Coordinates of N, CA and C in Angstrom, one line a residue:
X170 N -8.1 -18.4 24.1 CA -8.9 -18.2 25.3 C -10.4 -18.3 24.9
X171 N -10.7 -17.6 23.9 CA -12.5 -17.4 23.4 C -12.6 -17.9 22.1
X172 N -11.6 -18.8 21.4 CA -11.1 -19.0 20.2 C -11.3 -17.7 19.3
X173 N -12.5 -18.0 18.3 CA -13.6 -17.2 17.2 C -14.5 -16.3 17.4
X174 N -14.7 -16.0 19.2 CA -15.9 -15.3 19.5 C -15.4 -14.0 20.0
X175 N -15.7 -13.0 18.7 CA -15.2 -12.2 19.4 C -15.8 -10.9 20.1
X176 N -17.5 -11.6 20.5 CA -18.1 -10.7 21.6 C -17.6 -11.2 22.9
X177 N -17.1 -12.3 23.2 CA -16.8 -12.9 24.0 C -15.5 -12.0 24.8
X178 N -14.7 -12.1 23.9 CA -13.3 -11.3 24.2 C -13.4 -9.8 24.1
X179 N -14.4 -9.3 23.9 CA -14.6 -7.8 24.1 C -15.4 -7.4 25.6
X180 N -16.7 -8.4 25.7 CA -17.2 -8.7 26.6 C -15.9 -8.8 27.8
X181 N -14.7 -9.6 27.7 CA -14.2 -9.7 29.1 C -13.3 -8.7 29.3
X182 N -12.9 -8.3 27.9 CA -12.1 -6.7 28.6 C -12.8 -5.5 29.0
X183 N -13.9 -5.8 28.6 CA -14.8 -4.8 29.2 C -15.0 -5.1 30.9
X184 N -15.1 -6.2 30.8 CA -15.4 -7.0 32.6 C -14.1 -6.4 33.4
X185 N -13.2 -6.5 33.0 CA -11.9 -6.7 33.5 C -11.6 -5.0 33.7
X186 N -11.7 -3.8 32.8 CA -12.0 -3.1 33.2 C -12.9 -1.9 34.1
X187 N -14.3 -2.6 34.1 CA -15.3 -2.4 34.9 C -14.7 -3.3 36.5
X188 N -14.1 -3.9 36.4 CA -13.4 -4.5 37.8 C -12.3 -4.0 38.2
X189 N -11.6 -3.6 37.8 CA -10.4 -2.0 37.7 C -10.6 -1.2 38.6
X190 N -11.7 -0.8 37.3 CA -12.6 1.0 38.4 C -13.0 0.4 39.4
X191 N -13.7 -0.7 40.1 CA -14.2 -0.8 41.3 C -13.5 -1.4 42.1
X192 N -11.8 -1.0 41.5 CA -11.1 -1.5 42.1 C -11.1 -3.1 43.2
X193 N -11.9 -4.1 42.4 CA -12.5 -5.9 42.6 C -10.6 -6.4 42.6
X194 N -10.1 -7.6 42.9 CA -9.5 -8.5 43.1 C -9.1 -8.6 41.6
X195 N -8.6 -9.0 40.5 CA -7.7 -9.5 39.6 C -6.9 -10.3 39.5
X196 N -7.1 -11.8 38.7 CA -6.4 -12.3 38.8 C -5.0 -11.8 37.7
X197 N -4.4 -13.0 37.6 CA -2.9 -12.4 36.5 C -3.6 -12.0 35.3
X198 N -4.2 -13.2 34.1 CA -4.4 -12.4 33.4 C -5.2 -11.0 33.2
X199 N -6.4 -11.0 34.2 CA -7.0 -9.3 34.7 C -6.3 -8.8 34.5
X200 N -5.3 -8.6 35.6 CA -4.2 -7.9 35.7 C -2.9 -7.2 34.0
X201 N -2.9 -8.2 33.7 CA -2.1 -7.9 32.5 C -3.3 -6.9 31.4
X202 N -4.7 -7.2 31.2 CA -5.4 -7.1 30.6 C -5.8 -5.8 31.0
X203 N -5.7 -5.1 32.6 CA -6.4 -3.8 33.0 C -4.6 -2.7 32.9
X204 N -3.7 -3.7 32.3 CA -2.4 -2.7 32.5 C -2.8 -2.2 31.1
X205 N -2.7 -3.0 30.4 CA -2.9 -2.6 28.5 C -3.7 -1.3 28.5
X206 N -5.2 -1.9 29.3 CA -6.2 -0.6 29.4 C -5.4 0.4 29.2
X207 N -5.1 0.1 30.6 CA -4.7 1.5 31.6 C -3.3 2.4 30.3
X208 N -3.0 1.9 29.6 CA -1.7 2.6 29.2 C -2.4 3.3 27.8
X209 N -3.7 2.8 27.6 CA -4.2 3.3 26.4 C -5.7 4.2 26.7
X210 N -5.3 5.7 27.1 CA -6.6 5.9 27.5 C -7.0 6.5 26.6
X211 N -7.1 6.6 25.0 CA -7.8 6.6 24.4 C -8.8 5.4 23.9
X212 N -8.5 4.6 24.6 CA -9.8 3.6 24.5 C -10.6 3.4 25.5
X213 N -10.4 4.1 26.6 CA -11.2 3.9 27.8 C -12.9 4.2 28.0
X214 N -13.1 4.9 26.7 CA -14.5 5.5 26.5 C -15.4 4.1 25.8
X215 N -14.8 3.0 25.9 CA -15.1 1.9 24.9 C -15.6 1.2 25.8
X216 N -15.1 1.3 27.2 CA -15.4 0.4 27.9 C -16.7 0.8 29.0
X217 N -16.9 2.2 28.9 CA -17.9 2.5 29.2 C -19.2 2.7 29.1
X218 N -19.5 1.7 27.9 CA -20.8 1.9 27.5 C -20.4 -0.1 26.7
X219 N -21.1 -1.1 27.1 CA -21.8 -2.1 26.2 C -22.0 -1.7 24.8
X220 N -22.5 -1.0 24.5 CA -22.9 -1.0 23.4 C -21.8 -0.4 22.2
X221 N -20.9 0.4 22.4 CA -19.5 0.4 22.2 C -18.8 -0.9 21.8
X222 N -19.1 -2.1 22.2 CA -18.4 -3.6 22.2 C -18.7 -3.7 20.9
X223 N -19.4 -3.6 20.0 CA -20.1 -4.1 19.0 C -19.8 -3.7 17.9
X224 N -18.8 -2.0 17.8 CA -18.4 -1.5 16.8 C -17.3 -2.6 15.6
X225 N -18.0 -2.1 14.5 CA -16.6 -2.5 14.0 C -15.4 -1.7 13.3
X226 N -14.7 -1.7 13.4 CA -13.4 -1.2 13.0 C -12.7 -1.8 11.2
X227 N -12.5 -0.8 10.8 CA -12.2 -1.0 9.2 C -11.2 -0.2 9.0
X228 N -10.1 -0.9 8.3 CA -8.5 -0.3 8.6 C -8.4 0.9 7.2
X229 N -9.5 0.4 6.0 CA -9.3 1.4 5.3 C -10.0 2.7 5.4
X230 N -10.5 2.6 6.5 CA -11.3 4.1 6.8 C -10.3 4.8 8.2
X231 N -9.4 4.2 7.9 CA -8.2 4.6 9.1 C -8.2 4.6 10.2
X232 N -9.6 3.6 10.7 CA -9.3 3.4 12.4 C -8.2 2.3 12.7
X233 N -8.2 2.0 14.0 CA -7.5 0.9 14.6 C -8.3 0.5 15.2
X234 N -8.8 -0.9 15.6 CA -9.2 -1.8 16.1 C -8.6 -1.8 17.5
X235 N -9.6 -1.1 18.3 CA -9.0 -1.1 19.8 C -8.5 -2.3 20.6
X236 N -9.1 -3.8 20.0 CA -9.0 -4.8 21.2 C -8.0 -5.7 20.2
X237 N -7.7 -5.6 19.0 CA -6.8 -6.8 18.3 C -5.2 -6.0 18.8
X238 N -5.6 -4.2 18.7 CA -4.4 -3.4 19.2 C -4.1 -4.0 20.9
X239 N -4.4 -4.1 21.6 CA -4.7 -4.2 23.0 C -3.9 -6.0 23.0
X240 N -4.3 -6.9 22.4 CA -4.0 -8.0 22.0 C -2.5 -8.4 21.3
X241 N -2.5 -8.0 20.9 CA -1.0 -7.8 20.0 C -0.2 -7.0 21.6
X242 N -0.8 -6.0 21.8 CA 0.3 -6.1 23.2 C 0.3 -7.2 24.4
X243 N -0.7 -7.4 25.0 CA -0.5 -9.3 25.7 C 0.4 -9.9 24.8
X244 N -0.1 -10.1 23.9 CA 0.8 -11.4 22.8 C 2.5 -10.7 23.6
X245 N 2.8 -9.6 22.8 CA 4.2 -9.3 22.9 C 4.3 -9.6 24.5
X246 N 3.7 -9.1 24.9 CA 4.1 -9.3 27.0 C 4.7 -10.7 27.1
X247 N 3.6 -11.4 26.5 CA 3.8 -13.2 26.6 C 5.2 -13.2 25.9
X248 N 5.4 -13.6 25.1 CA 6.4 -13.5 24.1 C 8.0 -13.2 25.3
X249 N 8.0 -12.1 25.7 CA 9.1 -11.6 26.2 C 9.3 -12.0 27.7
X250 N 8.3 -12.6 28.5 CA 7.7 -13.3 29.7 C 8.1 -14.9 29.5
X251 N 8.2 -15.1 28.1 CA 8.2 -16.7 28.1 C 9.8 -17.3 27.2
X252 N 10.4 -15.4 26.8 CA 11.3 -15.6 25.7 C 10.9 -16.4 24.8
X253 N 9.7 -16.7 24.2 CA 9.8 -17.3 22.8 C 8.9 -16.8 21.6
X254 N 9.8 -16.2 20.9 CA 10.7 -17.1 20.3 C 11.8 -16.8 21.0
X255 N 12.6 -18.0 21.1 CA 14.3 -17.9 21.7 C 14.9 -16.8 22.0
X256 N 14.9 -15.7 22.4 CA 15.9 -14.5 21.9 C 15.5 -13.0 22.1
X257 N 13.8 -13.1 22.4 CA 13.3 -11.8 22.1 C 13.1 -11.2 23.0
X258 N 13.8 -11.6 24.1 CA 13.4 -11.1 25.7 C 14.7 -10.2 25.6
X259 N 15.8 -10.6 25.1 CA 17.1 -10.1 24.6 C 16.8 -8.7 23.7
X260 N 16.3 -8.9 22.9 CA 16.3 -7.9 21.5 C 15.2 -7.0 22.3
X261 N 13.9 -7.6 23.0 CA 13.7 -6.3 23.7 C 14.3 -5.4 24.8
X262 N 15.1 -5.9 25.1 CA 15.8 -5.3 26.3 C 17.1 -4.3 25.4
X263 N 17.4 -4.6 24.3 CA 17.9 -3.7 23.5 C 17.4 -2.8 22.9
X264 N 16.2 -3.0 22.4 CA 14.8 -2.0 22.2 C 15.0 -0.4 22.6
X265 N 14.5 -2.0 23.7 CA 14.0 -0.6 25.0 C 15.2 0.7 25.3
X266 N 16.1 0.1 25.3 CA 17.6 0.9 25.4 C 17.6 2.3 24.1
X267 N 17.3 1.6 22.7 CA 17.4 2.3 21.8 C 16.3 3.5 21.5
X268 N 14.8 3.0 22.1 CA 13.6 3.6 22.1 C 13.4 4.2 23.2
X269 N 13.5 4.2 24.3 CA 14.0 4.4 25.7 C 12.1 4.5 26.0
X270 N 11.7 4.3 26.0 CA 10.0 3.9 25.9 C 9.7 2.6 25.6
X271 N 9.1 2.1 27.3 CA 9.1 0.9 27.1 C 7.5 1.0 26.0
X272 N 6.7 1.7 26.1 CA 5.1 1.9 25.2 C 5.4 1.9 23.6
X273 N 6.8 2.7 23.8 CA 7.0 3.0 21.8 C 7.7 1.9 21.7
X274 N 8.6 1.1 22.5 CA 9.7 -0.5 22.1 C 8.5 -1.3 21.5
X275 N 7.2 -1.7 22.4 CA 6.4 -2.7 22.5 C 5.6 -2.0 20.6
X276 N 5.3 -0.8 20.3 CA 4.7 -0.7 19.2 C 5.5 -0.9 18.0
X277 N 6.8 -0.5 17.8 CA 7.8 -0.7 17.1 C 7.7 -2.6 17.0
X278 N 7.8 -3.2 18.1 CA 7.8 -4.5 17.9 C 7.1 -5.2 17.2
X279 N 5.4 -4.1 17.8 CA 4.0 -4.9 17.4 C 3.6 -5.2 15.8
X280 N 4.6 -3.8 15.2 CA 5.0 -3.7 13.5 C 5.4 -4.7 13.1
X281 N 6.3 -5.5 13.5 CA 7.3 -6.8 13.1 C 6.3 -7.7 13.5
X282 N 5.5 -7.9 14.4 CA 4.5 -9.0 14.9 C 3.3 -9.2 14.2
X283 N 3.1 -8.0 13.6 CA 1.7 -8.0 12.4 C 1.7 -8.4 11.1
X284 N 3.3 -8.0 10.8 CA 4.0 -8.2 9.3 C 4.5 -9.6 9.5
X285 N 4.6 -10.1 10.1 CA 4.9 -11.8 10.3 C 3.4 -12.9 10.2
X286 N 2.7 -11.8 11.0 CA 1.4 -12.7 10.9 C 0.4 -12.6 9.5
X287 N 0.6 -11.0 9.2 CA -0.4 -10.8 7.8 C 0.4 -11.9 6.7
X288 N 2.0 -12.0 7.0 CA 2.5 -12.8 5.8 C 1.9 -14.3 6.2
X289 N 2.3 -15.0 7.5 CA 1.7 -15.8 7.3 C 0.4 -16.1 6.6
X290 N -0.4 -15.7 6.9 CA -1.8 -15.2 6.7 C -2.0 -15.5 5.3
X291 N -1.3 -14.8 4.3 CA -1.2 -14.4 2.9 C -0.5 -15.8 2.5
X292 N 0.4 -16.1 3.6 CA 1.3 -17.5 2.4 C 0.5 -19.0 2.6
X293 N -0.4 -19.0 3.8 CA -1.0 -19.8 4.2 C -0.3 -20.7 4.6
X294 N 0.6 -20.5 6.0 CA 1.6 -21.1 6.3 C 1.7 -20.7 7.5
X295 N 2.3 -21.5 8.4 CA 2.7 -21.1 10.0 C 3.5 -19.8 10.0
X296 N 3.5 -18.8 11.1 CA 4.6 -17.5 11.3 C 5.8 -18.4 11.3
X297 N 6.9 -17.6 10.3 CA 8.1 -18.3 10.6 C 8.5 -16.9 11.7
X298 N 9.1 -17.5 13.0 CA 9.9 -17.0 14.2 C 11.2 -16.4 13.5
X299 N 11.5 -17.1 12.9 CA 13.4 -16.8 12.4 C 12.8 -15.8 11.7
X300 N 12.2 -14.9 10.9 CA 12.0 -14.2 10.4 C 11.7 -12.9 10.9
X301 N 10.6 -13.2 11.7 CA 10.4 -12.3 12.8 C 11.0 -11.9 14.0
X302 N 12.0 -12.7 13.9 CA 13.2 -12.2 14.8 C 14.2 -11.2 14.2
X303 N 14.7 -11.6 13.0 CA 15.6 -10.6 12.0 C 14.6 -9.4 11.8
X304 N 12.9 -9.5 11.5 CA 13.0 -8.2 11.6 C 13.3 -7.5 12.8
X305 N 12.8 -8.0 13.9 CA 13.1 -7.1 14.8 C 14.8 -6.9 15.5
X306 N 15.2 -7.8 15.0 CA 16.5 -7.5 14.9 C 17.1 -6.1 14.0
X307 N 16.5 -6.0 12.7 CA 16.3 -4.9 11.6 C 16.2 -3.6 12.5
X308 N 15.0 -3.4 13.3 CA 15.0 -2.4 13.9 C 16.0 -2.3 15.0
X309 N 16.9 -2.7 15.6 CA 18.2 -2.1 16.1 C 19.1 -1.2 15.3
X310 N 19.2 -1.6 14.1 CA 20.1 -1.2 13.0 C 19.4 -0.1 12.5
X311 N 17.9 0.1 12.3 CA 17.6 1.1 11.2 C 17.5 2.1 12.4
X312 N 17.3 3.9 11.0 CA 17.7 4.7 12.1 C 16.5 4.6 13.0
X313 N 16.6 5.8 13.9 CA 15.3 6.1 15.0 C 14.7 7.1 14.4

């Protein structure tokens, strides 16, 4: 959507939030984009102030990156909206059964969806799907 820019994409979830609260029209993706918000109100203070957009986030000082977190949940929405990869509209629906939280199924998932992409990433290679389907297949089986 903003490829590489990523004032751009902080910029519109900020928009998209500020159109929320003034309760404005939304289209679908809005919509999908002000639900994420809405379910994470520890980031809601982010969108309150511009100048908040600009932070950076660094994993070894133990934050989380509010908008790549927020992102990785779209991604999964899509994913299970479009079943693909093949199957995972399935495996989340068994998830969900085993996590009984549809908020903890989607982060449990987002584990297997980061560990597919950091490997990609690392092997310099496309995400293999089949892989990242067994993990998440993995998590039915492992305990809770």
């Amino acid at each position: 959507m903003f490829g590489q820019n990523r004032q751009q994409l902080r910029q519109f979830y900020h928009d998209v939030w500020q159109k929320k609260q003034a309760q404005q029209q939304l289209n679908a993706l809005e919509t999908s984009i002000a639900q994420v918000i809405e379910t994470h109100s520890e980031y809601h203070q982010i969108f309150n102030s511009d100048a908040s957009l600009e932070q950076e986030y660094f994993v070894e000082d133990g934050q989380t990156n509010p908008f790549l977190h927020m992102g990785l949940h779209l991604s999964l929405h899509e994913q299970i909206t479009t079943d693909r990869p093949a199957g995972i509209r399935a495996l989340y629906q068994q998830l969900l059964v085993k996590f009984a939280d549809a908020h903890e199924t989607e982060h449990q998932m987002m584990e297997c969806l980061t560990e597919s992409l950091w490997l990609a990433q690392r092997n310099n290679r496309p995400p293999s799907e089949s892989d990242y389907l067994v993990a998440l297949q993995n998590l039915l089986t492992a305990a809770k």
